[in-house]
XYZ file of C-alpha atoms in Angstrom:
691
model
C 0.276 -0.027 0.128
C 1.080 3.725 -0.946
C 2.289 6.009 2.191
C 0.021 8.828 2.641
C 1.578 11.981 1.987
C 0.465 15.551 1.607
C 0.630 15.229 -2.408
C -1.329 12.355 -2.495
C -4.844 12.953 -4.296
C -8.124 11.224 -4.498
C -9.391 12.602 -7.615
C -9.004 16.100 -9.049
C -12.269 18.165 -10.520
C -12.135 21.490 -11.837
C -15.153 23.611 -12.399
C -13.600 26.822 -14.140
C -16.966 28.678 -14.491
C -17.821 28.065 -10.888
C -14.441 28.694 -9.323
C -15.497 32.319 -8.167
C -18.868 31.881 -7.239
C -19.345 31.478 -3.390
C -22.824 29.156 -3.737
C -21.026 26.082 -4.845
C -20.371 23.523 -2.658
C -17.057 22.247 -4.489
C -15.796 25.646 -3.891
C -15.611 25.009 0.049
C -13.612 21.610 -0.824
C -10.623 23.557 -1.740
C -10.214 21.382 -4.571
C -9.918 21.325 -8.611
C -12.200 19.463 -10.290
C -11.945 18.478 -13.664
C -15.491 18.517 -15.496
C -14.466 15.970 -17.969
C -14.628 13.271 -14.869
C -17.485 14.921 -13.132
C -19.520 14.474 -16.196
C -18.581 10.881 -16.699
C -19.287 10.505 -12.968
C -22.977 12.159 -13.393
C -23.622 9.704 -16.450
C -22.616 6.740 -14.729
C -22.479 7.154 -11.105
C -25.402 7.816 -8.524
C -26.951 6.479 -5.695
C -28.941 3.464 -5.135
C -31.988 5.053 -3.758
C -34.040 4.585 -0.695
C -34.114 1.742 1.822
C -37.761 0.732 1.567
C -37.916 -1.881 4.095
C -41.137 -2.273 6.021
C -42.793 -4.649 8.222
C -42.265 -8.459 8.364
C -44.486 -10.315 6.111
C -45.042 -13.858 5.043
C -45.676 -15.620 1.646
C -48.405 -14.219 -0.406
C -51.580 -16.031 0.115
C -55.067 -15.460 0.811
C -55.153 -17.425 4.206
C -52.814 -14.837 5.647
C -54.371 -11.399 5.161
C -50.702 -9.371 5.299
C -49.463 -6.815 3.014
C -46.362 -7.526 1.233
C -44.018 -4.363 1.154
C -40.866 -3.877 -1.001
C -37.699 -4.138 1.253
C -34.034 -3.302 0.708
C -32.166 -6.378 1.533
C -31.330 -6.548 -2.366
C -30.541 -3.894 -5.059
C -33.418 -5.275 -7.023
C -36.913 -4.436 -5.845
C -38.104 -7.311 -3.387
C -41.015 -8.026 -1.021
C -40.080 -9.280 2.447
C -41.297 -12.892 1.402
C -38.614 -13.386 -1.242
C -35.515 -12.546 0.722
C -32.883 -14.334 2.858
C -31.627 -12.015 5.135
C -32.491 -10.643 8.525
C -34.207 -7.013 8.232
C -35.857 -5.567 11.426
C -38.204 -2.836 11.004
C -39.442 -0.434 13.821
C -42.565 1.440 12.891
C -43.680 4.838 14.410
C -46.154 3.009 16.266
C -43.840 1.166 18.179
C -41.349 4.034 18.517
C -44.308 5.861 20.345
C -45.155 3.344 22.558
C -41.639 2.261 23.775
C -40.137 4.389 26.463
C -37.321 5.761 24.388
C -36.376 9.402 23.942
C -33.566 8.977 21.541
C -32.277 7.020 18.794
C -29.728 4.953 20.726
C -32.240 3.959 23.337
C -34.442 2.746 20.581
C -31.566 0.371 19.063
C -31.234 -1.256 22.046
C -34.423 -3.281 21.416
C -32.829 -5.024 18.416
C -31.288 -8.279 19.064
C -27.799 -8.062 17.644
C -27.290 -4.621 17.755
C -24.912 -3.002 20.473
C -25.153 0.506 21.850
C -22.632 2.026 24.075
C -23.901 5.301 25.582
C -21.309 7.987 26.074
C -23.985 10.809 27.198
C -27.657 10.919 27.912
C -30.371 10.695 25.483
C -28.489 9.944 22.525
C -26.102 12.743 22.936
C -23.167 10.697 21.782
C -23.377 6.851 21.216
C -21.459 4.027 19.643
C -23.452 1.543 17.518
C -22.195 -1.856 16.303
C -24.018 -5.193 15.000
C -23.182 -8.653 15.453
C -19.803 -8.256 17.433
C -18.200 -5.496 15.215
C -17.203 -2.279 15.865
C -18.766 1.062 15.912
C -16.840 1.852 12.724
C -18.423 -1.070 11.032
C -22.137 -0.105 10.606
C -23.326 2.297 8.027
C -25.814 5.013 9.019
C -28.184 6.268 6.414
C -30.967 8.964 6.259
C -33.947 8.531 4.012
C -31.665 5.835 2.147
C -28.540 8.417 1.891
C -25.216 7.318 3.500
C -24.322 9.864 6.226
C -21.693 7.686 7.701
C -18.690 9.815 9.557
C -15.188 9.180 7.596
C -13.329 10.719 10.841
C -14.509 7.980 13.029
C -17.882 6.055 14.221
C -18.315 7.937 17.166
C -19.885 10.584 15.253
C -21.987 8.607 12.847
C -25.236 8.922 14.643
C -25.018 12.716 14.314
C -28.378 12.859 12.909
C -29.764 16.382 11.408
C -33.173 15.474 12.632
C -34.796 15.374 16.023
C -35.763 11.783 17.203
C -39.300 12.810 17.242
C -39.615 13.197 13.700
C -38.255 9.806 12.761
C -41.255 7.862 11.232
C -39.629 4.201 10.985
C -36.114 2.737 11.392
C -34.912 -0.146 9.297
C -31.970 -2.183 10.292
C -30.073 -4.546 7.845
C -28.301 -7.155 10.114
C -25.336 -8.508 8.806
C -22.943 -7.636 5.703
C -24.488 -5.161 3.049
C -21.588 -4.303 0.580
C -23.200 -5.528 -2.291
C -26.592 -3.453 -1.518
C -25.073 -0.456 -0.235
C -21.278 -0.452 -1.016
C -18.275 -0.191 1.205
C -18.488 -0.123 5.238
C -21.821 -1.668 5.384
C -19.332 -4.056 6.890
C -21.641 -5.876 9.806
C -24.948 -3.860 9.153
C -26.939 -0.882 7.840
C -29.215 1.338 9.466
C -31.711 3.577 7.598
C -33.676 6.222 9.738
C -36.861 7.479 7.472
C -38.674 10.978 7.925
C -41.524 12.610 6.655
C -43.619 9.637 5.131
C -47.145 10.710 6.102
C -49.271 11.318 3.355
C -51.677 13.462 5.221
C -51.187 17.244 5.736
C -50.774 17.945 9.763
C -49.121 20.153 12.066
C -47.380 18.414 15.176
C -45.756 19.890 18.337
C -44.016 18.055 20.975
C -43.001 19.240 24.498
C -41.333 17.049 27.134
C -39.638 17.835 30.600
C -37.917 15.964 33.025
C -35.546 15.563 35.955
C -31.772 17.274 35.853
C -33.517 20.341 33.971
C -34.161 18.332 30.890
C -36.349 19.571 28.166
C -37.316 18.735 24.419
C -39.675 21.013 22.459
C -40.266 21.083 18.731
C -42.717 21.627 15.926
C -43.333 20.065 12.397
C -45.449 20.448 9.447
C -46.410 18.246 6.447
C -48.197 19.873 3.701
C -49.231 17.473 0.991
C -51.089 18.244 -2.104
C -51.536 16.393 -5.619
C -47.905 16.415 -6.654
C -45.788 18.319 -3.685
C -45.536 16.996 -0.079
C -43.191 19.010 2.455
C -41.961 18.496 5.469
C -40.505 20.623 7.721
C -39.224 20.405 11.497
C -37.119 22.560 14.206
C -36.345 21.301 17.704
C -34.607 22.245 20.606
C -33.488 20.080 23.413
C -30.987 20.602 26.630
C -30.306 19.367 30.040
C -28.216 20.472 32.973
C -26.531 16.989 33.305
C -27.126 13.663 35.468
C -23.785 14.104 36.521
C -21.307 16.876 36.600
C -20.319 17.857 33.233
C -22.816 15.870 31.333
C -25.040 18.740 30.274
C -25.923 19.458 26.602
C -27.747 21.824 24.489
C -28.799 20.780 20.782
C -30.585 22.460 17.921
C -32.041 20.683 14.581
C -33.688 22.019 11.690
C -34.826 19.745 8.917
C -36.781 20.090 5.740
C -37.562 17.295 3.210
C -39.828 17.909 0.152
C -41.035 14.969 -2.676
C -42.125 16.286 -6.008
C -44.493 13.685 -7.630
C -45.079 13.890 -11.576
C -46.781 10.852 -13.441
C -44.011 8.472 -13.306
C -40.971 10.389 -11.809
C -40.488 11.879 -8.136
C -37.588 14.174 -7.065
C -36.868 14.451 -3.412
C -34.728 17.072 -1.812
C -33.702 16.789 2.107
C -31.831 19.542 3.806
C -31.054 19.275 7.726
C -28.556 20.908 10.372
C -27.883 20.106 13.672
C -25.498 21.649 16.518
C -24.408 20.098 19.456
C -22.648 21.253 22.459
C -22.198 18.974 25.327
C -20.132 18.336 28.538
C -17.880 15.225 27.770
C -17.458 13.678 30.954
C -14.960 10.585 30.692
C -15.847 10.199 27.180
C -12.497 9.103 25.914
C -10.656 9.093 29.626
C -11.813 9.398 33.242
C -8.350 11.386 33.905
C -9.725 14.323 32.456
C -13.680 14.693 33.759
C -13.913 18.360 32.276
C -13.998 17.431 28.287
C -16.312 19.320 26.060
C -17.135 18.722 22.475
C -19.002 20.754 19.872
C -20.298 19.021 16.713
C -22.235 20.924 13.865
C -23.642 18.866 10.940
C -24.758 20.027 7.734
C -26.695 17.461 5.330
C -28.226 17.775 1.778
C -29.310 15.296 -0.974
C -31.542 15.497 -4.150
C -32.627 12.271 -5.510
C -34.457 11.120 -8.637
C -36.653 7.968 -9.546
C -38.708 6.828 -12.614
C -40.942 4.293 -12.503
C -40.730 2.669 -16.176
C -40.259 -1.080 -17.626
C -36.909 -0.368 -16.527
C -36.786 1.595 -13.205
C -34.165 4.107 -12.257
C -33.107 5.658 -8.993
C -30.367 8.168 -8.390
C -29.133 10.829 -5.855
C -26.436 13.282 -5.209
C -25.531 14.261 -1.530
C -23.401 16.138 0.611
C -22.510 16.075 4.098
C -20.306 18.543 6.589
C -19.266 17.906 9.972
C -17.499 20.040 12.139
C -16.051 19.105 15.639
C -14.366 20.877 18.173
C -12.895 18.842 20.815
C -11.559 20.307 24.388
C -9.720 18.370 26.761
C -10.258 21.332 29.414
C -13.573 22.934 29.127
C -12.216 25.752 31.211
C -8.978 27.011 29.733
C -8.101 28.304 32.991
C -7.610 24.824 34.474
C -5.443 23.574 31.783
C -2.448 22.144 32.167
C 0.882 23.990 31.063
C 1.444 21.755 28.108
C -2.207 21.922 26.878
C -1.916 24.388 24.015
C -5.053 24.257 21.608
C -8.253 22.339 21.376
C -8.662 19.904 18.373
C -10.552 20.797 15.293
C -11.991 18.798 12.496
C -13.963 19.528 9.314
C -15.158 16.769 7.202
C -16.765 16.953 3.881
C -18.517 14.240 2.252
C -19.629 14.394 -1.651
C -21.264 11.679 -3.445
C -23.571 10.469 -6.274
C -24.686 7.251 -7.424
C -27.328 5.566 -9.782
C -29.234 2.293 -9.820
C -31.570 0.589 -12.686
C -33.477 -2.416 -12.672
C -33.594 -4.613 -16.022
C -36.556 -6.460 -16.089
C -37.036 -9.942 -18.061
C -38.632 -13.177 -18.250
C -35.390 -14.792 -16.344
C -35.931 -12.256 -13.336
C -34.888 -8.907 -12.654
C -30.812 -7.244 -12.960
C -29.794 -4.672 -10.966
C -26.926 -2.716 -12.531
C -25.344 0.547 -10.685
C -22.627 2.288 -9.433
C -21.667 4.616 -6.697
C -19.038 7.692 -6.019
C -17.972 8.984 -2.948
C -15.297 11.879 -2.064
C -14.176 12.246 1.445
C -12.244 15.407 2.731
C -10.794 16.279 6.354
C -9.397 19.115 7.526
C -7.984 19.140 11.141
C -5.286 20.364 13.292
C -4.714 16.579 14.210
C -5.650 14.101 11.526
C -4.144 13.993 8.023
C -1.193 14.961 6.138
C 0.488 18.248 6.819
C -0.329 21.266 4.819
C 2.725 22.288 2.625
C 2.798 26.070 2.918
C -1.110 27.040 3.783
C -2.704 27.285 7.217
C -6.656 27.671 6.832
C -8.803 29.355 9.474
C -11.523 27.314 11.078
C -15.082 28.614 10.039
C -17.126 29.916 12.969
C -14.209 29.409 15.253
C -11.865 32.325 16.946
C -9.064 30.129 17.890
C -7.119 27.635 16.115
C -6.145 26.993 12.440
C -6.284 23.823 10.328
C -2.819 22.490 9.682
C -3.299 19.136 7.961
C -5.812 17.655 5.284
C -6.631 14.719 3.517
C -8.737 13.181 0.834
C -9.631 9.822 -0.646
C -12.279 8.753 -3.172
C -14.161 5.527 -3.432
C -15.825 4.011 -6.600
C -18.124 0.799 -6.531
C -19.973 -1.025 -9.222
C -22.505 -3.278 -8.754
C -24.685 -6.191 -10.548
C -26.914 -8.194 -9.212
C -29.876 -10.528 -10.369
C -32.453 -12.294 -8.605
C -35.074 -14.771 -9.504
C -38.471 -16.000 -7.894
C -40.249 -19.464 -8.611
C -43.305 -20.226 -6.800
C -41.904 -20.531 -3.369
C -38.249 -20.368 -4.305
C -36.221 -17.050 -4.350
C -32.642 -16.672 -5.196
C -30.274 -13.842 -5.756
C -26.609 -13.273 -6.488
C -24.772 -10.241 -7.022
C -21.064 -8.530 -6.914
C -19.576 -5.335 -5.836
C -16.501 -4.241 -7.626
C -14.491 -1.513 -5.578
C -12.035 0.916 -6.095
C -10.284 3.172 -3.625
C -7.532 5.678 -4.186
C -6.167 4.877 -0.930
C -5.354 1.483 -2.358
C -3.906 2.718 -5.654
C -7.148 2.186 -7.585
C -7.107 -1.482 -7.588
C -10.450 -3.266 -7.946
C -11.476 -5.693 -5.137
C -14.396 -7.953 -5.543
C -17.083 -8.839 -2.926
C -19.715 -11.416 -4.254
C -22.943 -12.237 -2.338
C -25.621 -15.039 -2.715
C -28.831 -15.408 -0.594
C -31.738 -18.121 -0.867
C -35.352 -18.391 0.748
C -37.740 -21.181 0.302
C -41.185 -21.368 1.993
C -42.013 -25.017 3.592
C -45.336 -23.961 3.624
C -47.535 -21.021 3.753
C -45.974 -19.926 7.340
C -42.527 -21.474 7.442
C -39.449 -20.166 5.594
C -35.852 -21.132 5.632
C -33.352 -18.924 4.411
C -29.604 -18.716 4.000
C -26.896 -16.190 2.646
C -23.316 -15.877 1.971
C -21.739 -12.235 1.685
C -18.137 -10.840 1.730
C -17.847 -6.844 2.948
C -15.141 -4.512 3.714
C -14.423 -1.465 5.769
C -11.906 1.574 4.775
C -10.020 2.437 7.711
C -11.238 5.780 9.428
C -8.971 8.921 9.493
C -8.782 8.430 13.258
C -7.359 4.810 12.612
C -4.717 6.162 10.115
C -3.905 9.387 11.875
C -4.536 9.558 15.279
C -1.684 10.531 17.540
C -1.383 10.882 21.368
C 0.990 10.431 24.115
C 0.569 6.358 24.046
C -1.220 6.088 20.533
C 0.061 6.572 17.002
C -2.132 5.764 13.575
C -0.994 3.837 10.718
C -1.262 5.562 7.236
C -0.590 2.350 5.580
C -3.435 0.482 6.978
C -5.513 -1.897 4.502
C -9.331 -2.303 4.278
C -10.951 -4.679 6.758
C -12.482 -7.639 5.065
C -14.977 -10.411 6.143
C -17.108 -13.232 4.548
C -20.174 -14.129 6.647
C -22.305 -17.187 6.377
C -25.930 -17.208 7.622
C -29.062 -19.336 7.754
C -32.227 -19.145 9.784
C -35.854 -20.234 9.825
C -38.762 -17.535 9.960
C -42.358 -18.441 11.006
C -45.672 -16.187 10.870
C -49.260 -16.862 10.895
C -52.735 -15.176 10.816
C -53.352 -15.417 14.618
C -50.504 -12.876 15.578
C -47.529 -15.049 15.933
C -44.375 -14.238 14.439
C -40.662 -15.356 14.946
C -37.279 -16.147 13.711
C -34.403 -17.870 14.812
C -30.943 -17.304 12.860
C -27.060 -18.033 13.217
C -24.200 -16.577 11.131
C -20.459 -17.092 11.180
C -18.299 -14.531 10.281
C -14.469 -14.737 9.286
C -12.677 -11.412 9.218
C -9.339 -10.663 8.242
C -7.031 -7.766 8.155
C -8.838 -6.492 11.309
C -7.581 -3.526 12.346
C -6.259 -3.503 16.132
C -4.203 -1.513 18.420
C -1.152 -3.140 19.536
C 2.874 -3.730 19.681
C 5.436 -6.247 19.655
C 5.830 -7.974 23.125
C 9.596 -7.011 23.389
C 8.820 -3.303 22.889
C 10.237 -1.039 25.256
C 8.281 0.249 28.187
C 6.287 3.584 27.316
C 6.530 2.605 23.589
C 3.160 3.552 21.854
C 0.448 1.489 20.855
C -0.370 1.545 17.122
C -2.853 0.347 14.396
C -2.323 -2.532 12.279
C -4.017 -4.972 10.013
C -2.438 -7.720 12.213
C -5.675 -9.726 13.503
C -7.871 -12.437 12.415
C -11.312 -12.277 14.081
C -14.040 -15.173 13.716
C -17.422 -14.549 14.998
C -20.335 -16.638 15.710
C -23.795 -15.493 16.477
C -27.230 -16.941 17.204
C -30.327 -14.831 17.583
C -34.322 -15.308 18.188
C -36.967 -13.141 18.237
C -40.615 -13.931 19.407
C -43.321 -11.288 18.514
C -47.100 -11.755 19.717
C -50.060 -9.331 18.640
C -52.019 -10.477 21.879
C -55.206 -8.679 20.462
C -55.202 -11.224 17.661
C -54.040 -14.181 19.701
C -56.543 -13.369 22.691
C -59.947 -12.003 20.704
C -62.561 -10.225 22.954
C -60.272 -8.725 25.222
C -58.947 -5.224 25.506
C -56.170 -5.367 28.214
C -53.355 -7.148 26.709
C -51.800 -5.347 23.449
C -48.202 -6.766 22.241
C -45.353 -8.859 23.779
C -41.867 -8.581 22.033
C -38.821 -10.671 23.104
C -35.446 -10.991 21.635
C -32.226 -13.016 22.483
C -28.625 -12.929 21.079
C -25.574 -14.844 21.679
C -21.933 -14.142 20.569
C -18.423 -15.890 20.653
C -15.325 -14.638 19.214
C -11.916 -16.066 18.531
C -8.967 -13.741 17.835
C -5.736 -14.882 15.951
C -2.736 -12.649 16.921
C 1.011 -13.172 15.636
C 3.308 -14.550 18.346
C 5.103 -11.467 19.731
C 2.429 -9.199 19.598
C 0.312 -7.725 22.270
C -3.104 -6.523 21.664
C -4.366 -3.350 23.362
C -7.912 -4.631 22.930
C -9.216 -7.617 24.837
C -12.469 -9.059 23.513
C -15.331 -6.409 24.428
C -18.498 -7.432 23.047
C -21.939 -8.444 24.276
C -21.815 -12.188 24.954
C -25.534 -12.311 26.063
C -28.228 -9.765 24.945
C -31.869 -10.128 26.027
C -34.577 -7.692 25.589
C -38.622 -7.576 26.012
C -41.531 -4.992 25.679
C -44.931 -5.637 26.967
C -47.788 -3.333 26.236
C -51.073 -3.040 27.922
C -54.323 -1.243 28.570
C -55.176 -0.003 31.920
C -58.518 1.980 31.354
C -60.193 3.372 28.312
C -57.425 5.520 26.883
C -54.595 4.800 29.104
C -51.819 2.345 28.351
C -48.748 1.205 30.158
C -45.643 0.045 28.118
C -42.749 -2.031 29.992
C -39.143 -2.979 28.562
C -36.291 -4.890 30.321
C -32.767 -5.000 29.073
C -30.281 -7.517 30.204
C -26.512 -7.403 28.938
C -23.651 -9.374 29.951
C -20.661 -8.188 28.184
C -16.926 -9.529 28.224
C -14.081 -7.890 28.519
C -13.208 -4.865 30.922
C -11.662 -1.240 31.378
C -9.538 0.683 33.516
C -10.943 2.565 36.137
C -9.016 5.733 37.145
C -9.042 7.187 40.648
C -8.448 11.235 40.124
C -7.411 11.863 43.740
C -5.035 8.978 43.886
C -4.144 9.169 40.090
C -4.045 5.407 40.136
C -5.781 2.973 37.790
C -7.509 -0.461 38.706
C -8.903 -3.092 36.436
C -12.307 -4.080 36.201
C -14.570 -6.399 34.454
C -17.981 -5.561 32.856
C -20.677 -6.636 35.110
C -23.846 -8.249 33.718
C -26.708 -5.539 34.630
C -30.512 -5.389 34.119
C -32.602 -2.189 33.334
C -36.263 -2.039 33.635
C -38.156 1.128 31.621
C -41.773 2.050 32.004
C -44.203 4.360 30.039
C -47.859 5.458 30.720
C -49.717 7.215 27.914
C -53.212 8.455 27.635
C -53.862 8.576 24.076
C -56.665 10.985 22.632
C -57.402 11.332 18.648
C -55.177 14.889 18.454
C -53.071 14.372 21.421
C -51.122 12.015 23.748
C -49.985 12.679 27.326
C -47.226 10.497 28.794
C -44.835 9.986 31.589
C -42.033 7.380 31.894
C -39.349 6.502 34.411
C -36.179 4.813 32.590
C -33.871 2.849 34.535
C -36.938 2.316 37.358
C -34.965 0.427 39.902
C -31.960 2.971 39.739
C -29.406 0.174 38.656
C -25.836 1.403 38.287
C -24.208 0.178 35.305
C -21.898 1.356 32.534
C -22.029 0.658 28.883
C -18.085 1.661 28.343
C -15.340 2.470 30.569
C -16.310 3.780 33.951
C -18.873 6.389 32.698
C -21.852 5.284 34.426
C -25.185 5.842 33.307
C -27.919 7.680 34.477
C -30.056 6.570 37.282
C -33.921 6.622 37.593
C -34.940 9.466 35.132
C -38.460 10.698 35.372
C -39.725 12.471 32.262
C -43.234 13.572 30.994
C -44.619 15.543 28.028
C -47.366 15.817 25.440
C -47.467 15.384 21.482
C -50.367 17.081 19.768
C -51.043 16.465 16.111
C -53.659 18.263 14.252
C -54.774 16.869 10.611
C -55.373 19.479 7.892
């Protein structure tokens, strides 16, 4: 692999007619863009459209009156009953019933998703799937990839408030041939503004520790145009020292529907400032971070004999990290905060060719990722850039890389049998524009009208983040020669669903990972030497998961007390292979056992209750730091159980609710010694007026 240096370029663009305009995104990238390449890219490369996964259904037959809806576990349009993958969907109705107020709390209910909260109410959280790392899950907003190239710590910085999310769709397992590189162990898509009726909404929530969230949104629908706009603000004083936050969100989504074409525009902005007590080290409890995310995308789809979907998008993320929140307390050696700005520009296209032999999808994707920083990247040769919106500090480093992917997939369904095979060919400027190939295959078969068996084999990759490549600290140093992580995953399972309100699935997977990125050093290294990243380890992961969902109103008719019961359990085991004479800084640190359950029932006419329980047993441990004695002691993660409760009073135009998270005040930690909030009481009202 070629070493990184300041002269290395992903691709070169030059808009001569746009160079002096202040409205072009490309101006802010400080690059030259060759018009010939961009024109070719636009003709060939756009995004694979929107993830359209919906509720789990069984095979189409008149005995089971369930709607078959399109899902996105393939690049070709497909209904759920045809796929051989695990796709989990959380609807708006389920979101509103659960005792959750943030994305990370919601994702806790998915079997093989591991959420490690660093701050309250999703202010910052790491999300991973099936024993992978937080850098290995792709995050999408309305089908557009918004994953952060700097670090997975920032990928959940959604430019929209949690109250505006209509649906969440999770593809468990690799998604390289569907979404491209970095959908290594899963993909999560957040859907907004999908209502088809004009309405106005308002929400106000308040709770302990000075917590509040207030916002308003409107959805205006006519024959051709649908517009959705929302604005929100939330804040808290913090549940312990230096865990306060203040967040602003502004979001717009518009859809123009013509006879056979649709245009969709979305624009979002979020500004977060928060105390980061023990986020990255407990030795500095007064850390602080401010992030700003700006996002825009334009998508086009055409419904014809050969459907076409395409989009272009831009995401900018700006981050200021302060090791000392108050400069008066800073050590003499601390001279500057860490500043980063990432710009991501992407475009892609997907078309489907239908024939008597099935459906063939052909598509391509291009994505340019740039960073300016005073910590990450290659040294700027002779220019120091001012930081937008900051009075102090300068960008002294920069880096850019470009990833291009080409896709082909063919699917075929015959009676109860469904097959799909595809291939992604990937090019990246960081690996000398050499092709890597990532195939995949899945199959499903309905044994009868209720029982389906399925299986799949998929290969995936993940490019190193800029933190993996460049981070440098007192005890750690990045490695610019890192290669992508790769994995091959085998999966199989069964699904069952009937017309009486019972649905369940049991699945297992085996993932063989190679070139896995690890922090380590030689065993004979001198004391005090730095840990560095290397493609040194192989990690094999085996997992089992099961879910059971009961619609109790269908199962036990002529009663109004019982509503829904949902249970899930997952188990993981990993095996890491390291060369002799090499010490790893990371011991196994994953959820060995996870159980989650929720139960909804009525109390009286309009009053209902929702109970949830979460049990986690995590392998590994952490060093607990005593700031008074300046000493560390090793501790193992302890299993814990948390119970939440939500009471809701529902009327046609409004809902009143009160909830208690961590009802029994359990002391626990998701990561390190950052203990999570104890019992937290919240109450609020949601108002909806249909126009």
